[in-house]
Short mmCIF file of C-alpha atoms in Angstrom, two decimals:
data_model
loop_
_atom_site.label_atom_id
_atom_site.label_comp_id
_atom_site.label_asym_id
_atom_site.label_seq_id
_atom_site.Cartn_x
_atom_site.Cartn_y
_atom_site.Cartn_z
CA MET F 21 124.00 151.12 125.43
CA ASN F 22 121.64 153.42 123.54
CA ASN F 23 121.66 154.23 119.80
CA HIS F 24 124.46 156.74 120.35
CA CYS F 25 126.69 154.12 122.00
CA THR F 26 126.27 155.81 125.35
CA LYS F 27 126.00 153.69 128.47
CA VAL F 28 122.58 153.99 130.05
CA ILE F 29 121.90 153.06 133.66
CA VAL F 30 118.38 151.83 134.20
CA ASP F 31 116.86 152.33 137.60
CA GLU F 32 115.43 149.07 138.93
CA ASN F 33 112.41 151.02 140.10
CA GLU F 34 111.56 152.15 136.58
CA ILE F 35 108.47 150.57 135.08
CA ASP F 36 109.12 147.30 133.23
CA LYS F 37 106.96 148.00 130.20
CA ILE F 38 106.89 144.40 129.01
CA PHE F 39 106.13 142.89 132.39
CA ASP F 40 103.39 145.44 133.00
CA LEU F 41 101.47 144.16 129.99
CA PRO F 42 98.30 142.20 130.79
CA MET F 43 99.06 138.64 131.87
CA ASP F 44 97.24 137.06 128.92
CA ILE F 45 99.40 139.05 126.48
CA LEU F 46 102.57 138.03 128.31
CA ASP F 47 101.51 134.40 128.15
CA GLU F 48 100.92 134.73 124.42
CA ILE F 49 104.38 136.24 123.91
CA VAL F 50 106.22 133.41 125.67
CA LYS F 51 103.93 130.49 124.78
CA ASP F 52 106.39 129.04 122.23
CA MET F 53 109.37 129.14 124.57
CA SER F 54 110.71 125.87 125.91
CA PHE F 55 110.32 125.39 129.65
CA GLN F 56 114.08 125.80 130.08
CA GLU F 57 113.98 129.16 128.27
CA LEU F 58 110.96 130.25 130.26
CA VAL F 59 112.69 129.60 133.57
CA LYS F 60 115.68 131.69 132.41
CA THR F 61 113.45 134.79 132.27
CA CYS F 62 113.83 134.95 136.06
CA VAL F 63 117.19 136.74 135.58
CA LEU F 64 115.65 139.65 133.65
CA SER F 65 114.60 141.56 136.74
CA LYS F 66 113.07 141.10 140.16
CA LYS F 67 109.62 141.27 138.63
CA TRP F 68 110.36 138.26 136.41
CA VAL F 69 111.72 135.99 139.17
CA HIS F 70 108.43 134.13 139.64
CA PHE F 71 106.89 134.65 136.22
CA TRP F 72 107.44 131.06 135.05
CA THR F 73 105.51 129.76 138.06
CA MET F 74 102.37 131.52 136.82
CA HIS F 75 102.61 130.61 133.14
CA PRO F 76 99.65 128.34 132.19
CA ILE F 77 101.69 126.12 129.84
CA LEU F 78 104.00 123.51 131.31
CA VAL F 79 105.95 121.36 128.80
CA LEU F 80 108.39 118.81 130.21
CA ASP F 81 109.35 117.06 126.99
CA TRP F 82 112.18 114.83 125.83
CA GLU F 83 114.41 117.82 124.97
CA PHE F 84 114.00 119.25 128.46
CA PHE F 85 115.00 116.02 130.20
CA GLU F 86 117.82 115.40 127.72
CA GLU F 87 119.29 118.83 128.48
CA LYS F 88 118.87 118.39 132.22
CA SER F 89 120.40 114.89 132.22
CA GLY F 90 123.87 116.41 132.22
CA THR F 91 123.18 118.62 135.21
CA ILE F 92 125.66 118.08 138.04
CA GLY F 93 124.02 116.72 141.14
CA LEU F 94 121.06 115.15 139.36
CA ILE F 95 121.31 111.69 140.87
CA GLU F 96 119.11 108.63 140.42
CA ASN F 97 115.44 109.54 140.88
CA GLY F 98 116.52 113.17 140.72
CA PHE F 99 114.08 113.80 137.89
CA SER F 100 111.17 112.80 140.13
CA LYS F 101 112.29 115.27 142.78
CA MET F 102 112.81 117.94 140.15
CA ILE F 103 109.27 117.46 138.78
CA ASP F 104 107.95 117.58 142.35
CA ASN F 105 109.67 120.94 142.86
CA ILE F 106 108.43 122.36 139.57
CA LEU F 107 104.83 121.45 140.36
CA LEU F 108 105.20 122.64 143.95
CA HIS F 109 106.27 126.09 142.81
CA HIS F 110 103.73 126.43 140.02
CA VAL F 111 100.72 128.49 140.97
CA GLY F 112 97.46 129.25 139.23
CA SER F 113 95.57 127.28 136.62
CA LEU F 114 97.02 125.27 133.70
CA VAL F 115 95.94 125.36 130.10
CA LYS F 116 98.44 122.77 128.88
CA PHE F 117 100.53 120.08 130.59
CA PHE F 118 102.92 117.94 128.51
CA LEU F 119 104.98 115.21 130.17
CA ASP F 120 107.32 112.78 128.42
CA LEU F 121 108.27 109.86 130.68
CA SER F 122 110.40 108.08 128.09
CA THR F 123 113.80 108.94 129.54
CA ILE F 124 113.11 109.25 133.26
CA ASP F 125 112.66 106.81 136.12
CA CYS F 126 109.51 107.17 138.17
CA ASN F 127 106.81 104.98 139.63
CA ASP F 128 103.01 104.99 139.42
CA ARG F 129 102.75 106.75 142.76
CA ASP F 130 104.90 109.65 141.54
CA LEU F 131 102.87 109.90 138.36
CA ASP F 132 99.56 109.80 140.22
CA HIS F 133 100.76 112.64 142.43
CA TRP F 134 101.83 114.78 139.46
CA LEU F 135 98.58 114.23 137.59
CA LEU F 136 96.54 114.97 140.69
CA CYS F 137 98.36 118.30 140.97
CA GLU F 138 97.70 119.17 137.35
CA THR F 139 94.06 118.08 137.17
CA SER F 140 93.37 120.09 140.32
CA LYS F 141 94.59 123.14 138.38
CA CYS F 142 91.78 122.67 135.83
CA VAL F 143 94.13 121.63 133.03
CA LYS F 144 92.58 121.73 129.56
CA GLU F 145 95.19 120.01 127.37
CA LEU F 146 96.97 116.93 128.71
CA THR F 147 99.64 114.94 126.85
CA LEU F 148 101.42 111.94 128.38
CA LYS F 149 104.17 110.25 126.35
CA ASN F 150 105.88 107.01 127.29
CA HIS F 151 108.10 105.17 124.82
CA LYS F 152 109.64 102.81 127.35
CA ARG F 153 108.82 99.12 127.57
CA LYS F 154 107.28 99.71 130.99
CA ARG F 155 103.62 100.70 130.99
CA TYR F 156 102.15 103.01 133.61
CA THR F 157 98.55 102.95 134.78
CA LEU F 158 96.61 106.11 133.94
CA ALA F 159 95.68 107.86 137.19
CA PHE F 160 92.03 107.85 138.25
CA CYS F 161 92.04 111.64 138.59
CA VAL F 162 92.23 111.99 134.80
CA PHE F 163 88.74 110.47 134.58
CA ASP F 164 87.49 113.08 137.02
CA CYS F 165 88.76 116.18 135.22
CA PRO F 166 85.80 117.96 133.59
CA THR F 167 87.94 120.76 132.13
CA LEU F 168 89.86 118.54 129.69
CA THR F 169 89.40 119.49 126.03
CA TYR F 170 92.40 117.58 124.62
CA LEU F 171 93.83 114.25 125.80
CA ASP F 172 96.76 112.42 124.17
CA VAL F 173 98.11 109.33 125.95
CA THR F 174 100.83 106.90 124.75
CA ASN F 175 101.67 103.46 126.18
CA PHE F 176 99.54 103.32 129.32
CA ILE F 177 97.20 100.86 130.99
CA VAL F 178 93.71 102.33 131.14
CA LYS F 179 91.50 101.10 133.93
CA PRO F 180 88.68 103.56 134.71
CA PRO F 181 87.61 103.70 138.35
CA SER F 182 83.93 103.25 137.49
CA PRO F 183 81.89 101.73 134.62
CA LYS F 184 81.01 105.21 133.36
CA ALA F 185 83.24 108.23 132.84
CA LEU F 186 82.14 111.67 131.67
CA PHE F 187 84.38 114.08 129.77
CA PRO F 188 81.91 116.95 129.25
CA ASN F 189 84.31 119.25 127.36
CA LEU F 190 86.64 116.82 125.59
CA LEU F 191 87.08 117.68 121.89
CA GLU F 192 90.06 115.54 120.82
CA LEU F 193 91.12 112.13 122.12
CA THR F 194 94.25 110.27 120.96
CA LEU F 195 95.15 106.87 122.42
CA LYS F 196 98.33 105.06 121.32
CA PHE F 197 99.56 101.65 122.50
CA ILE F 198 96.89 101.57 125.19
CA LYS F 199 95.86 98.41 127.00
CA PHE F 200 92.30 98.56 128.32
CA CYS F 201 91.85 96.49 131.50
CA PRO F 202 88.38 97.03 132.93
CA ASP F 203 87.16 95.62 136.23
CA LYS F 204 83.73 95.15 134.69
CA ALA F 205 82.77 93.53 131.40
CA ASN F 206 82.90 96.92 129.70
CA TYR F 207 82.79 100.62 130.44
CA VAL F 208 81.38 103.75 128.88
CA LEU F 209 83.12 107.00 127.97
CA ASN F 210 80.56 109.76 127.58
CA THR F 211 82.05 112.50 125.37
CA PRO F 212 79.20 114.76 124.17
CA LEU F 213 81.49 117.27 122.40
CA LEU F 214 84.17 114.93 121.01
CA TYR F 215 84.82 115.48 117.29
CA SER F 216 88.20 113.76 116.73
CA LEU F 217 89.13 110.26 117.92
CA THR F 218 92.36 108.32 117.21
CA PHE F 219 93.26 104.74 118.15
CA ILE F 220 96.76 103.45 117.38
CA ALA F 221 97.81 99.90 118.32
CA CYS F 222 95.34 99.67 121.19
CA ASN F 223 94.36 96.44 122.95
CA GLY F 224 90.99 95.59 124.46
CA VAL F 225 89.06 98.33 122.68
CA HIS F 226 86.06 96.00 122.57
CA PHE F 227 85.66 96.58 126.33
CA LEU F 228 84.97 100.23 125.55
CA THR F 229 81.75 101.97 124.59
CA ILE F 230 82.14 105.55 123.41
CA SER F 231 79.19 107.88 123.32
CA ALA F 232 80.25 110.60 120.88
CA PRO F 233 77.25 112.13 119.08
CA ARG F 234 79.35 114.88 117.45
CA ILE F 235 82.24 112.74 116.18
CA GLN F 236 83.57 113.84 112.80
CA PHE F 237 87.02 112.32 112.37
CA LEU F 238 88.01 108.76 113.26
CA THR F 239 91.54 107.42 112.76
CA VAL F 240 92.40 103.79 113.49
CA HIS F 241 95.79 102.10 113.10
CA ASP F 242 96.36 98.48 114.07
CA SER F 243 93.46 98.22 116.52
CA HIS F 244 91.50 95.28 115.18
CA ASP F 245 88.60 95.34 117.65
CA ILE F 246 87.54 98.85 116.66
CA TYR F 247 84.79 97.59 114.34
CA ALA F 248 82.14 97.27 117.05
CA ILE F 249 82.89 100.77 118.36
CA PHE F 250 82.57 102.22 114.88
CA PHE F 251 79.26 100.60 114.09
CA ASP F 252 77.67 101.06 117.50
CA ASN F 253 78.72 104.56 118.47
CA LEU F 254 80.30 106.58 115.67
CA SER F 255 77.58 106.78 113.07
CA ASN F 256 78.01 110.57 112.83
CA ALA F 257 81.63 110.42 111.64
CA ARG F 258 82.40 112.42 108.48
CA GLU F 259 85.88 111.02 107.80
CA LEU F 260 87.35 107.59 108.53
CA PHE F 261 91.04 106.73 108.22
CA MET F 262 92.10 103.15 108.95
CA VAL F 263 95.34 101.22 108.62
CA LEU F 264 94.30 97.58 108.31
CA ASP F 265 97.65 95.88 108.85
CA VAL F 266 96.29 93.32 111.31
CA VAL F 267 96.63 89.91 109.63
CA ASN F 268 100.05 89.25 111.10
CA THR F 269 99.09 90.60 114.54
CA LEU F 270 95.82 88.72 115.05
CA SER F 271 95.45 85.21 116.31
CA GLU F 272 93.18 82.84 114.39
CA GLU F 273 90.69 83.10 117.27
CA ASN F 274 90.59 86.90 117.02
CA ILE F 275 90.15 86.81 113.24
CA ASP F 276 87.22 84.42 113.63
CA GLU F 277 85.73 86.65 116.33
CA VAL F 278 85.87 89.78 114.18
CA THR F 279 84.58 87.95 111.11
CA HIS F 280 81.69 86.46 113.08
CA TYR F 281 80.76 89.92 114.36
CA LEU F 282 80.78 91.47 110.89
CA GLU F 283 78.69 88.62 109.47
CA ASP F 284 75.96 89.26 112.01
CA PRO F 285 73.12 91.09 110.18
CA ASN F 286 72.41 93.03 113.38
CA CYS F 287 75.91 94.48 113.74
CA VAL F 288 74.77 97.62 111.90
CA ASP F 289 71.51 99.11 113.12
CA LYS F 290 71.86 102.60 111.61
CA ARG F 291 73.20 104.26 108.48
CA PHE F 292 76.35 106.37 108.45
CA GLU F 293 74.48 109.37 107.12
CA LYS F 294 77.36 111.87 107.43
CA LEU F 295 80.29 109.72 106.30
CA GLU F 296 81.81 111.43 103.24
CA PHE F 297 85.41 110.19 103.05
CA VAL F 298 87.09 106.86 103.84
CA GLU F 299 90.75 105.93 103.54
CA LEU F 300 91.85 102.32 104.11
CA ARG F 301 95.58 101.55 104.08
CA GLU F 302 97.46 98.23 104.13
CA PHE F 303 94.40 96.50 102.64
CA GLU F 304 95.13 92.74 102.41
CA GLY F 305 91.84 91.41 101.10
CA THR F 306 91.00 89.29 104.15
CA GLN F 307 87.46 88.14 104.71
CA PHE F 308 86.74 90.51 107.58
CA GLU F 309 88.26 93.45 105.65
CA LEU F 310 85.96 92.72 102.73
CA LEU F 311 82.97 92.42 105.04
CA PHE F 312 83.86 95.73 106.68
CA LEU F 313 84.32 97.43 103.32
CA LYS F 314 80.99 96.06 102.09
CA LEU F 315 79.16 97.36 105.15
CA ILE F 316 80.70 100.82 104.77
CA LEU F 317 79.69 101.02 101.11
CA ALA F 318 76.19 99.74 101.79
CA TYR F 319 75.35 102.00 104.73
CA SER F 320 76.99 105.31 103.73
CA PRO F 321 74.63 107.25 101.44
CA SER F 322 76.75 110.43 101.62
CA LEU F 323 80.06 108.73 100.83
CA SER F 324 81.69 110.56 97.94
CA ARG F 325 85.29 109.33 98.00
CA MET F 326 87.13 106.23 99.16
CA ILE F 327 90.85 105.54 98.92
CA VAL F 328 92.06 101.95 99.23
CA GLU F 329 95.80 101.32 99.48
CA PRO F 330 96.68 97.63 99.05
CA SER F 331 99.49 96.17 101.10
CA ASP F 332 102.73 95.59 99.21
CA GLU F 333 101.79 91.89 98.96
CA LEU F 334 98.53 92.54 97.14
CA ASP F 335 98.31 93.51 93.48
CA VAL F 336 96.27 96.59 92.56
CA ALA F 337 94.38 94.57 89.96
CA GLU F 338 93.28 92.15 92.67
CA VAL F 339 91.82 95.00 94.71
CA LEU F 340 89.96 96.34 91.66
CA ASN F 341 88.47 92.93 91.05
CA LEU F 342 87.44 92.66 94.68
CA TYR F 343 85.77 96.05 94.52
CA GLU F 344 83.83 95.09 91.40
CA GLU F 345 82.61 91.97 93.16
CA LEU F 346 81.47 94.06 96.09
CA ARG F 347 79.64 96.50 93.87
CA MET F 348 77.85 93.70 92.04
CA SER F 349 76.88 92.08 95.32
CA LEU F 350 75.24 95.34 96.43
CA LYS F 351 73.15 95.35 93.24
CA ALA F 352 73.39 99.10 92.96
CA LEU F 353 75.55 101.65 91.18
CA LEU F 354 77.77 103.17 93.82
CA ARG F 355 78.07 106.94 93.74
CA ALA F 356 81.32 107.00 95.71
CA LYS F 357 84.52 107.47 93.77
CA VAL F 358 86.87 104.63 94.75
CA ILE F 359 90.59 105.21 94.22
CA ILE F 360 93.04 102.31 94.35
CA ALA F 361 96.38 103.79 95.41
CA PRO F 362 99.67 101.90 95.00
CA HIS F 363 101.35 101.03 98.30
CA GLY F 364 103.10 104.00 99.90
CA GLN F 365 101.77 106.55 97.40
CA ASP F 366 99.92 109.65 98.60
CA VAL F 367 96.73 110.55 96.75
#
């Protein structure tokens, strides 16, 4: 109907003005659509039938699988076949691939196949979510994908195929609930452009050496063996955010290991010249936390602000007293402003 409530018949051969826009503009228009909505564009006209297969963003998230779970005929392992078909029909390169495995059944072979398909399409942003108890092993092809600029992986086993891996264009790396299982004693991730690094509840980080000369932001939550990585490789970081709730998760042997490392006068061989801001949460006043805090204060000449949030079992006054002891032990007037924040309070 037109503005005058008159029925208008559109000839299928008439030019589709929207579809005839440049492909990059079309992609920008539909980039926020869910995958389910994107596929539905195929009913608009003959020209749109295969449009979704060329779109460079492919998001198969929890909402997508939840909606499809009620589809008639989707039997056991049907999701694996459905993902196979989606990837089979997709053509062209990929800018972003998001896959949430939390609600579907698949095996490592299926996952390896899917990731091989996507990395071969020069994917730039890769997100893999897995909130099941079962852990998958991260496919080797991910370590051989030079186009990656963003990588976010949750609940996987990471076992690089070789002692050294190069991510020449990686800018952001987020690892959550990762278990590092190297074949060798350790392995090296060379990330020359990386500026943001996040570890959350990761195991075996001490097997990892990260070369990241441009790192600016480091976030660590419940990954106790991050200390060596920080001191050895991340001296260019500008901001450090750490949640130190590790006392109840560490064995006595691990606590002794970390403490012994921090007590070694050679554990720090360079100053953190660019470090300006530090936030430490769930501070419990343990020996290795105090040693770590002392080293940060002593080797960060540019540090201007530090926020320390005590755990709910530690009194704020105790933390203030501990800080005063640290400052006296350094025999220098610290320029950094130290803020003691009550537990759970944003500053």
